[in-house]
Each structure stands twice: as C-alpha cells, then as structure tokens.
C-alpha cells in the first residue's frame, strides 16, 4: 500500500482497482487560509492592471514590477511602498494603427510590459507589446527615479505582439534569449538570441509547431567539464506533436536547449542554431491519459554543488477538459542533458501518401555529433566554432531536432497532484529542517489567486496550506523568490503580493504546529509558540516526516465557555478545527452526540434548534486528525450550556461569537439573522444529505476544502461578526464554477463517502508511442 493513503485521498479508477498504485492522488491542503489583508503586503495602483513581469534588484533593494503601460520600483522589503514609477504609454497614432488592424483598443492596443532584465552595466532592459508593435528600451534607477532612455529598439522576436500570448526570455551575459512569435498574426514562432549576430530557429514545423513558450533557464555546464563543454540555455514549451500518428491534434510538453557559444553554420543553418535539440517531457499523471501540458518551471540549484545536481520543477495541467487535476513533476538536469548528449534521434519517414511518420533513427550519426556544443573533441578535429561544423552534421540536425527518448521525472511520477484550482506558477525553496535534512518546499500559484505550500516527504505528498492572496481571486501570473529577503513575490492582473516563506504563528498549539509538518516551523516550549526555525536558538519541536505530535507537552486543559439557552431558542456552538484533515465530532456529557432535526452538525459548529430544558450540559467538540504517526484527538471547543435565568432576556438567540468575552446583547436583527442562517443551513444540510433532491448533482462540488477554513480565532470571529450572512455552512448547491475551491468545506468529512460516485474520464484518443515500427 502506498504510504500516502492515510493523508491524501485516492480517486480510484472505477473497476480498475489493480491500477491503484498508478491512479492519481488528490491531495487536500491541511490548512486553508482565507483572504486577509495581513496575509501579504499588497501593491496595487488605482486604474493600472496586469502586474505580470518582475525583476528582483537585490543590489538596490528593489522589486521592479512591469504592468500595463507602467513600470514600478517597489521596496523589496515591503512592496506596498512605491519608490518610483515610470509610464510607458502608446501614442494615439500607435493605438489608431493597432485598432485599424482590427485589434481592440482597450485590451490589445496598449503597452504591456513583458521583459525586464538586468544588463551588465546595471541598466534594465525593458520591452513591451506596444500596441502590437513590440519595442524595447533601456531603463535606469538613480536618485529615487526610474527613467526610460527612449531608445525605441525593435522588439520583434524578443517580445510578443499579442499580450495574451505566452513567451519566455532570459538575459545571459548581456545577450537576450527570447522565445516568442515574431509576426502580427502570432503564427511565426522563434527562439532567438539577440547578440551582435542574432541566431534564431529555422522556420520549420519539425523545429517548432504551434508552440506555447513557458520558461527559460541557463545552466553553467562548462563548469568543471572534462570535455570542455559549453554552457546551455534551456527552454520549456508545449507544442503540437509532429511525431504523433493521431487523428486529432495532440499537444506535448518539451524541453529544448541551445549552446551559448552557438554562432550558426557557415552555409547550412546560417545564423540559425546548430545546437537546437528538443525532447518530450513526461509527467505521467494517469496511465493512458493524454499527456499533461507544461505551464511553468523552476530551476533549483544548490550553490554548493555542481550543476548536475540541479533540478527543474515543472507544473502541468491537462489538455482535455475532462480532468481538473494539476501536477508537479521534477527532473534532474543531468537526465535531460544525458538524453541530448547521448540519446537517439527521431527521423521522419514518408509513408504512403503525403504522410510522414517519425521513428527512431538507427543509421550512422555524423561526427561531430549533431546538436552538440563545441567541445574538446571537436576542437581536436580543428572545429573551434559552430561555423566550422561540416555540412553533414548541420544537415542532420536541421532535419532532426527531436530526440527519440522522452524525459522522465524523478520517481517516474508526479510529486504532487491536486484537483481543482489550476496550477499556474511554481517556485521551490530548499530548507534545512530540524532533523538535519533538506526538504524542497513547493510554492504554487493557482488560477484562483491562492498559493499552495507543499512538500513531498519520501514519496508522500503533503500540502501544508493554501493561502488566498488576492481578493477578488485573480490568477497568479508570476512568482519570484528572493534569497536575500527570504520573501516570495507574486503578481496578478490586479496587483502584486509579498509573502514570507512561513507564517508559523498560524498554529496556536503545539499539536497543530507539529501536525502542520511545515519544515520552517517548530514549537518553542519555552515561550509556548510556533516559531520559525531560523529565528530561534532553542531546540524546537518539529516532526516533518512523521508528524509525531506525541513529542508535544500536554496541552493545558480548556476552560469551558458558558453560553445560555432558553426554551424554544436556538444556539450555535462554534467549533473549527485548524486542519482540513481532521474530523470533528461532538459529545454531550461524555457521550457522542447524534445529529437529529434539533441538533445540526455544521462544518464549523453545532446548531441546537428549538432548545428545551434537557439540552443543558457539557458539550465538547472533538477533533481527530490522522497523521502518519498516529491518530491525534484534541478538544477544540468546550461549552457548559445552561438555561438562561427566566426573564433576564440575556443571551437570547445569540450565536456565542466571542465566548471569551462572555455573551453580549444583540438586537432583534441578529435573532432574525440567526434564524435565516439556521433555516438556510437546515435546507442546505437536507439538500446535502439528499433528503430533498437537487436538480443538479452537487456532491462533486464538495470535494474541495473551504477557503474559509479555520484561521486564528480572532480573524474567524471578526469575519463572523462583520458578515454573518457569509456564514453559509453548506453552499454546495450554489457554486456552479468549474473549480470548487469555494464550495462548502465538507471535504475532510465526506471525502470517503464520495469516492464511489467519482468517475475518471479516460480520453478516447490514442496516444501512440514512437518506438512502434511502420
Ligand atoms: C489585464 O487585466 C485585465 C483586468 O484584470 C484583464 O481583464 C485582462 O485580461 C488582462 N490582460 C492580459 C493581457 O492579461
Ligand atoms: C582552432 O584553435 C586552435 C587553437 O586556438 C588553432 O591552433 C587552430 O588553428 C584553430 N582552428 C581553426 C580551424 O580555426
Ligand atoms: C542567492 O542566490 C544567488 C544566486 O542564485 C547566490 O549567488 C547567492 O549567494 C545567494 N545568496 C544568499 C544570501 O543565499
């Protein structure tokens, strides 16, 4: 049995239990943190949108943020502080030309900043879409001011025309490597290095076929290379597969790479890459399903180690609408580089009429090896530059840039799979935990404006938390990490956010601190707080791999609160577990409380309706969390319910909101409000339990944990106070969105019973692998 089973819910293939181990895992975040302005420092400028380009200038303590028609210089330590800004707007003439070509004046014909890179002279290279006429410029920050030099460099091939098209770029030694489309229609893809002599891709579908560019990264492969190898630039993208014998279009994920020293060929491949090689990248989420599509990558290198130990983390989403899973796979750079350096090539073979099949090339491979960088061996043969490469080698690579072998992820499977909220961006931070081991913590932005924090502990997926960064929810378009400030920077259409790697204070008990399995956090017995490891000199309690909360000292017993009821009245007793993985239940006077028409068990509490004298007693809310090590039971809430003194009128019909302050007097409005909430809850509960049928099936929507999951007591109660109507415990039927992140939070409670009505749609498309013979 898989070690994940206890924590992450398996969505089994119906009738295919034998596939259990290959079936996708759907991991639920242990903690859901709703939006709160204290979650992050936020930057947003009135009337300005699309904050999707960032450059960290740690040397200047700046975050440069590119938006629509503007660039901002923000304080790297608190991005809500704007230090400078510069506008870069399109002229009326440019806008008119753009609209004359049929583009929309408000959405397309603006200048979207797409490139911000640091140059060797410390200036900043900046490019924008410029009303479908991309342009680049130089920018400097001096004396608290951002200035554009207005050089008006042509941005074709560097920056996209279309602000909605994806692109990738990187600056290496003052050379811009870019992957974008170089024409107005967006139909001419190019991967280019802008240097004194620009080098680009051949315009052939075997090189790039309707690509979507994702990201670029450089790799210092010349370091300590005994072959005299060159540094490389890697490109990640997806494209329509040329090698697929399928009836429908099939999109695959790719990694390509070029050598930094590539100068193109002399006759063949003049001013074109002689080292452009690409391979398919797999992230097998479910067997025999369409391949997943790469969306973003993060290069993780240990500064103390060789480049061969670097990893690429990548996120993937499905290409079919039938699935709403997202996944993370990780790859060893050495595995990728080995495929390019030693793997077989694919070659096109004409079959029948005008049809080409791609198969493994098994003939002789020319020397020097096609696509290889110039190395010692080539130099020995008198080939010092790619310009000296023989035509045979160049012709071979011109026709066969695709490797036969696909790149497989570490462990051969995803490190994380999650249903719902589509992953958009990822960064990864390696942290030394209290156990002396290093763990890679994944921070993943989603389309719903949340950020997941997840770890894979020896094959076990675990999502520590999901934090809502933007309200209204806005897709996360960029994520950056500064190892100087230790902060994460996220951008969306609405604004930018800055968050620390960890907010340990969200755990208020030792058990919660330990069960959160956050490698940044530990429980400090001396002060009774969950604190960051780096901030403490003391030995902290932490158990990230085993989640062993028995290391915790015994918690102080809770003091019961004393709400009152009156005959015929209603009372809500509050109880919210800090964990979505815990199950809560109630007991009265030591016996389990069974739900009935008068006792409604809600996600966040217990509702006693139409109370009678016999309802007094000691009510305890018990949370049971199954961790890897053990089952942990805690009392989350404790109430001594008594009868209100007759005639006092005190405490009538209140939800005991802040029991620590004792009951407060509320007006008639609150009573009415409560009754409405109660009625809605009752109705919803009945819908949910199926006592009253719904016209649509809502149970699916319940799979996700709630965004309004438990936070600290105060924030939760604040929310309750300010918006009692928001406290809809069971809104399952009302959420029609594709993603169910905001549906009621019964995930932890009902996941098991819902397993049976899940269907995994297997796509009918066949995805034919390459090694088949003709
Ligand atoms: C820019 O932001 C606006 C407002 O959120 C959004 O509607 C639009 O789609 C965004 N444009 C691009 C190119 O992302
Ligand atoms: C390559 O470089 C070596 C040493 O730098 C030089 O002796 C040789 O002539 C060069 N070969 C060519 C073809 O330029
Ligand atoms: C941050 O990362 C850069 C390169 O990624 C490295 O050179 C530098 O030493 C790191 N700084 C710290 C404080 O870790």
Short mmCIF file of C-alpha atoms in Angstrom, two decimals, residues 496-672:
data_model
loop_
_atom_site.label_atom_id
_atom_site.label_comp_id
_atom_site.label_asym_id
_atom_site.label_seq_id
_atom_site.Cartn_x
_atom_site.Cartn_y
_atom_site.Cartn_z
CA UNK A 496 1.39 42.15 -6.59
CA UNK A 497 1.78 40.43 -3.24
CA UNK A 498 4.73 39.71 -1.00
CA UNK A 499 4.62 36.79 1.41
CA UNK A 500 7.12 35.22 3.76
CA UNK A 501 8.12 31.60 3.32
CA UNK A 502 6.30 30.74 6.51
CA UNK A 503 3.80 32.19 8.92
CA UNK A 504 4.29 29.83 11.83
CA UNK A 505 2.05 31.89 14.10
CA UNK A 506 -0.97 30.41 12.33
CA UNK A 507 -0.53 27.43 14.62
CA UNK A 508 -1.55 28.26 18.14
CA UNK A 509 -0.97 24.86 19.69
CA UNK A 510 1.99 22.56 19.71
CA UNK A 511 -0.06 19.78 18.15
CA UNK A 512 -1.15 21.99 15.28
CA UNK A 513 2.38 23.28 14.83
CA UNK A 514 3.81 19.77 14.59
CA UNK A 515 0.98 18.27 12.52
CA UNK A 516 1.28 21.13 10.02
CA UNK A 517 4.61 19.49 9.06
CA UNK A 518 5.99 22.80 7.94
CA UNK A 519 9.78 22.46 7.79
CA UNK A 520 10.18 26.19 8.51
CA UNK A 521 8.25 25.99 11.79
CA UNK A 522 8.75 24.42 15.17
CA UNK A 523 7.20 24.63 18.60
CA UNK A 524 9.15 26.54 21.18
CA UNK A 525 8.24 25.02 24.55
CA UNK A 526 9.78 27.88 26.47
CA UNK A 527 7.51 30.55 25.04
CA UNK A 528 4.63 28.30 24.02
CA UNK A 529 4.64 29.44 20.41
CA UNK A 530 5.06 28.07 16.93
CA UNK A 531 8.05 29.96 15.54
CA UNK A 532 10.33 29.91 12.52
CA UNK A 533 13.38 27.72 12.89
CA UNK A 534 15.72 30.40 11.66
CA UNK A 535 14.52 32.86 14.31
CA UNK A 536 15.18 30.63 17.28
CA UNK A 537 18.33 29.48 19.01
CA UNK A 538 16.46 26.95 21.11
CA UNK A 539 15.67 23.38 20.22
CA UNK A 540 12.21 23.31 18.69
CA UNK A 541 9.71 20.52 18.39
CA UNK A 542 9.23 19.52 14.78
CA UNK A 543 8.41 16.27 13.06
CA UNK A 544 8.00 16.92 9.37
CA UNK A 545 8.35 13.40 8.08
CA UNK A 546 6.44 11.50 10.74
CA UNK A 547 4.05 14.17 12.04
CA UNK A 548 4.61 12.81 15.52
CA UNK A 549 2.74 15.11 17.85
CA UNK A 550 3.45 12.92 20.85
CA UNK A 551 6.62 14.98 21.19
CA UNK A 552 4.43 17.83 22.34
CA UNK A 553 3.93 18.59 26.01
CA UNK A 554 0.40 18.02 27.28
CA UNK A 555 -1.80 20.93 26.40
CA UNK A 556 -3.40 22.90 29.19
CA UNK A 557 -6.97 21.80 29.74
CA UNK A 558 -9.50 24.11 28.18
CA UNK A 559 -11.72 26.31 30.26
CA UNK A 560 -15.29 25.73 29.18
CA UNK A 561 -17.32 28.66 27.96
CA UNK A 562 -20.76 29.26 29.36
CA UNK A 563 -23.39 30.07 26.76
CA UNK A 564 -27.04 30.07 27.76
CA UNK A 565 -30.13 28.82 26.05
CA UNK A 566 -33.79 29.41 26.64
CA UNK A 567 -36.76 27.21 25.84
CA UNK A 568 -37.64 27.31 22.15
CA UNK A 569 -34.49 29.27 21.31
CA UNK A 570 -31.59 28.36 19.07
CA UNK A 571 -27.91 28.23 19.91
CA UNK A 572 -24.85 27.79 17.79
CA UNK A 573 -21.76 26.36 19.40
CA UNK A 574 -18.67 27.16 17.49
CA UNK A 575 -16.00 24.64 16.61
CA UNK A 576 -13.48 24.84 13.84
CA UNK A 577 -10.52 22.56 13.58
CA UNK A 578 -7.35 24.15 12.25
CA UNK A 579 -6.97 21.18 9.94
CA UNK A 580 -8.93 20.08 6.90
CA UNK A 581 -7.57 16.61 7.51
CA UNK A 582 -9.22 16.35 10.90
CA UNK A 583 -12.73 15.11 11.55
CA UNK A 584 -14.70 16.85 14.20
CA UNK A 585 -17.48 15.37 16.28
CA UNK A 586 -19.45 16.44 19.29
CA UNK A 587 -20.15 14.84 22.59
CA UNK A 588 -22.54 15.85 25.28
CA UNK A 589 -21.79 14.90 28.86
CA UNK A 590 -19.21 12.45 27.58
CA UNK A 591 -21.48 10.66 25.10
CA UNK A 592 -21.32 11.08 21.32
CA UNK A 593 -23.96 13.43 20.04
CA UNK A 594 -26.05 12.11 17.19
CA UNK A 595 -27.37 14.53 14.67
CA UNK A 596 -31.12 14.96 14.63
CA UNK A 597 -33.61 17.54 13.47
CA UNK A 598 -32.81 19.60 16.52
CA UNK A 599 -29.06 19.04 16.60
CA UNK A 600 -27.44 20.07 13.34
CA UNK A 601 -23.79 19.31 12.92
CA UNK A 602 -22.29 22.03 10.80
CA UNK A 603 -18.84 22.31 9.34
CA UNK A 604 -17.91 24.95 11.85
CA UNK A 605 -20.09 24.12 14.78
CA UNK A 606 -23.21 22.69 16.28
CA UNK A 607 -26.63 24.23 15.95
CA UNK A 608 -29.19 23.49 18.63
CA UNK A 609 -32.66 24.32 17.39
CA UNK A 610 -35.77 24.82 19.46
CA UNK A 611 -33.97 24.15 22.72
CA UNK A 612 -35.58 22.52 25.72
CA UNK A 613 -34.53 22.25 29.30
CA UNK A 614 -32.96 18.88 28.64
CA UNK A 615 -30.40 20.39 26.27
CA UNK A 616 -28.24 21.81 29.02
CA UNK A 617 -24.97 20.08 29.74
CA UNK A 618 -21.32 19.89 28.83
CA UNK A 619 -20.71 20.00 25.06
CA UNK A 620 -17.32 19.18 23.69
CA UNK A 621 -16.14 19.42 20.13
CA UNK A 622 -13.55 16.74 19.45
CA UNK A 623 -11.18 16.79 16.53
CA UNK A 624 -9.48 13.63 15.38
CA UNK A 625 -6.58 14.02 13.00
CA UNK A 626 -4.97 11.03 11.43
CA UNK A 627 -1.33 11.77 10.83
CA UNK A 628 1.36 9.48 9.59
CA UNK A 629 2.49 8.62 13.09
CA UNK A 630 -0.78 8.30 14.92
CA UNK A 631 -4.33 9.41 15.44
CA UNK A 632 -4.49 12.58 17.48
CA UNK A 633 -7.55 13.61 19.39
CA UNK A 634 -7.99 17.10 20.76
CA UNK A 635 -10.80 19.03 22.29
CA UNK A 636 -11.27 22.02 20.04
CA UNK A 637 -14.11 23.63 21.93
CA UNK A 638 -15.74 23.11 25.29
CA UNK A 639 -19.08 24.56 26.41
CA UNK A 640 -21.06 24.33 29.61
CA UNK A 641 -24.54 25.13 28.36
CA UNK A 642 -27.06 26.24 30.91
CA UNK A 643 -30.57 27.65 30.94
CA UNK A 644 -30.94 31.41 30.85
CA UNK A 645 -32.47 32.78 34.02
CA UNK A 646 -36.12 33.39 33.19
CA UNK A 647 -36.93 36.98 32.37
CA UNK A 648 -33.35 38.05 32.12
CA UNK A 649 -33.54 38.11 28.35
CA UNK A 650 -29.80 37.91 28.38
CA UNK A 651 -28.24 35.83 25.69
CA UNK A 652 -31.43 35.17 23.82
CA UNK A 653 -30.86 33.71 20.44
CA UNK A 654 -27.25 34.60 20.12
CA UNK A 655 -24.50 32.84 18.47
CA UNK A 656 -21.85 32.92 21.12
CA UNK A 657 -19.42 34.77 18.97
CA UNK A 658 -16.67 35.60 21.31
CA UNK A 659 -17.20 33.37 24.20
CA UNK A 660 -14.11 34.66 25.87
CA UNK A 661 -15.82 38.00 26.34
CA UNK A 662 -18.94 36.30 27.53
CA UNK A 663 -22.27 36.67 25.78
CA UNK A 664 -23.15 40.11 24.54
CA UNK A 665 -26.57 41.54 23.97
CA UNK A 666 -27.59 41.72 20.38
CA UNK A 667 -30.65 43.13 18.78
CA UNK A 668 -33.63 41.63 17.16
CA UNK A 669 -31.81 41.79 13.84
CA UNK A 670 -29.32 39.24 14.99
CA UNK A 671 -32.10 36.93 16.10
CA UNK A 672 -33.73 37.16 12.72
#
